[in-house]
Amino acid sequence: MKGDDDQHAVAELPFSSPSPPGSEKVRDDEEELGKPASSHGAGTSEEESTRRGLKSRHAQMIALGGSIGTGLFVGSGQGLKMGGPVFLLVCYTIITLLLYGVATGVGEISAYLPVRGSGVAYYGHRFVSRSLGFTLGWLYWYIFSLGIAGEITITTIVIQYWESPVPTAAWYTIIAVVIIACNFFPVSVYGETEFWFASTKVIAIVGLLMLTIVLFFGGGPSHEPLYFTNWSRPGPINTYLLQGGVGYLCAFVGTLTFSVYAFIFAPEMLVATAGEMQSPRRNMPLATKRYFWRLVVFYLLGVLAIGILVRSDNPGLLSPGNTAAASPWALGIKAAGIPVLDSIINAVIVLSAWSTGNSFLYISSRALYSLALSGNAPRIFARCTKHGIPHYATALSACFAALAYMNLGSTGSVVFNWLVNIVNTGAFQSWICCCFIYIRFYKATAFQNVTVANGQLPYRSRFQPYAAWISGIIFFVLLLLNGFKVFVKGHWDTATFITSYIGIVIFAVLYLGHKFTIGRNDPWMAPLHAMDLYTGIEEVLAAERPPPPPIKWYQVWRIMFE
């Protein structure tokens, strides 16, 4: 990596399918599958280039804060209402374990080949087919764009907790304008803003976990220990849609599929930073392991705490039909009799949702920008302002915020569930592709004798490739079950069916459309012997540095501010 700025940068094109620097060395028949085309950034004018304005502290705190969002703060309440505290904890545990299979797989790829601008779409292009890379690039753009509307919707739902006299439409407009405005400022402003909001979320979740411990042992105003009383009243597990054993099964499946929203695209975001990480061959395996433990601490302990604090039949929890809802944390604090703190926590949730929407617009605009640079979207979306903002890409992505106004004709939680269905479908598809890409990479490295033993492969998880197979198969089943509710007698809903399965149609149209046009001469998958495992590897090895000296205890502050 070149220059000090590059050392403190995070990937600007997180879900792109570009070709890495050094690919100009590839022979002239670059159109052959598995041989990436020339770097799309080559020859790009200053006006068509984003700027590296994010420092390492921005990247680290954004990555940490990105694992704590509205899915955990608010969406977990619907999971609690649907399945009860035990099913909620079990389902979050299952998703965490499945994502371990995804994260270690793509983490292994990115540790081996952390070229700049790399991401899951790029690895799909390189290790499977151009058509898969093209499809994933567009998938990430439209899913993150829809996520903007989802975050605006959930923000306004939470605001109604205070019975605000301001009309809902006004809140939509205010929140959308602030999100869009922030993304037209230089990226350094975005990074600084996200750093402090992510810091707030991390501090909040740690404080809430500590508060739960205090209340658990009777440290609240009433001095009555909570223990697991909310697990016995109304019960540890609930029925959903139907009664009896089938109702419990529906509750489990419904909670499992809905819980995915809290984890969406987290492994992909982790991989996106590899191309700009210092010494990624050493640090990426560490980052992957830390990511898993981060999920355990924040998510599993978080939902355990929620089940302790709140009854699953609390009417304030998010559920279809609610026009206002609070975070389960806020409801638990209110039930404990602690004044004012519930409103403070709900305010933090509002800021969290706004922050997440801000990130979604940033990521979706850069995904579209990257698609334009690689020739997979109109070139106009590659144009940037003098501050490096891809303004046309940002403007088009911001248009999706208008979908939040659907709430004016429907209950906010209903619209939120529609958006969750679409986003979850995209997440399932992405994770299935991650597993498939890794399995192809695993087979290619074995075929071409790229191993840890000979020093070429820096990292291999002890559970792979079995974890990738298990995760991929289960996520495929969950993809099909995402809208299972509509197939239960008496619960058919056309909007739910469409939002649950339209993503599969879009994916197929994008993939097959590219395959039978631009990619018609490509094989369906890159042959193992022809898969390019070496282009760009020289730059990666040259960028590796010896491990830094250990930080002394009095230098810990540098981690936050460097």
GROMACS .gro file of C-alpha atoms in nm, residues 71-77 79-80 84-93 205 208-209 295-310 328-329:
model
   40
   71GLY     CA    1  -3.210  -0.539   1.442
   72LEU     CA    2  -3.079  -0.594   1.794
   73PHE     CA    3  -3.215  -0.277   1.952
   74VAL     CA    4  -3.572  -0.294   1.814
   75GLY     CA    5  -3.623  -0.588   1.577
   76SER     CA    6  -3.532  -0.834   1.852
   77GLY     CA    7  -3.854  -0.727   2.023
   79GLY     CA    8  -3.857  -1.197   1.768
   80LEU     CA    9  -3.925  -1.205   2.142
   84GLY     CA   10  -4.048  -1.614   2.343
   85PRO     CA   11  -3.712  -1.569   2.520
   86VAL     CA   12  -3.583  -1.924   2.469
   87PHE     CA   13  -3.656  -1.941   2.096
   88LEU     CA   14  -3.508  -1.592   2.055
   89LEU     CA   15  -3.183  -1.696   2.223
   90VAL     CA   16  -3.167  -2.028   2.038
   91CYS     CA   17  -3.232  -1.866   1.700
   92TYR     CA   18  -2.969  -1.597   1.751
   93THR     CA   19  -2.724  -1.869   1.854
  205ILE     CA   20  -2.502  -0.184   2.476
  208LEU     CA   21  -2.739  -0.205   2.916
  209LEU     CA   22  -2.576  -0.542   2.975
  295LEU     CA   23  -2.142  -1.151   1.794
  296VAL     CA   24  -2.134  -1.371   2.102
  297VAL     CA   25  -2.085  -1.079   2.343
  298PHE     CA   26  -2.319  -0.824   2.189
  299TYR     CA   27  -2.587  -1.040   2.028
  300LEU     CA   28  -2.619  -1.353   2.237
  301LEU     CA   29  -2.573  -1.176   2.569
  302GLY     CA   30  -2.794  -0.896   2.434
  303VAL     CA   31  -3.093  -1.118   2.353
  304LEU     CA   32  -3.043  -1.310   2.678
  305ALA     CA   33  -3.069  -0.977   2.861
  306ILE     CA   34  -3.379  -0.879   2.662
  307GLY     CA   35  -3.549  -1.204   2.759
  308ILE     CA   36  -3.470  -1.131   3.124
  309LEU     CA   37  -3.593  -0.770   3.117
  310VAL     CA   38  -3.914  -0.791   2.913
  328PRO     CA   39  -3.733  -0.390   2.438
  329TRP     CA   40  -3.452  -0.236   2.642
   0.00000   0.00000   0.00000
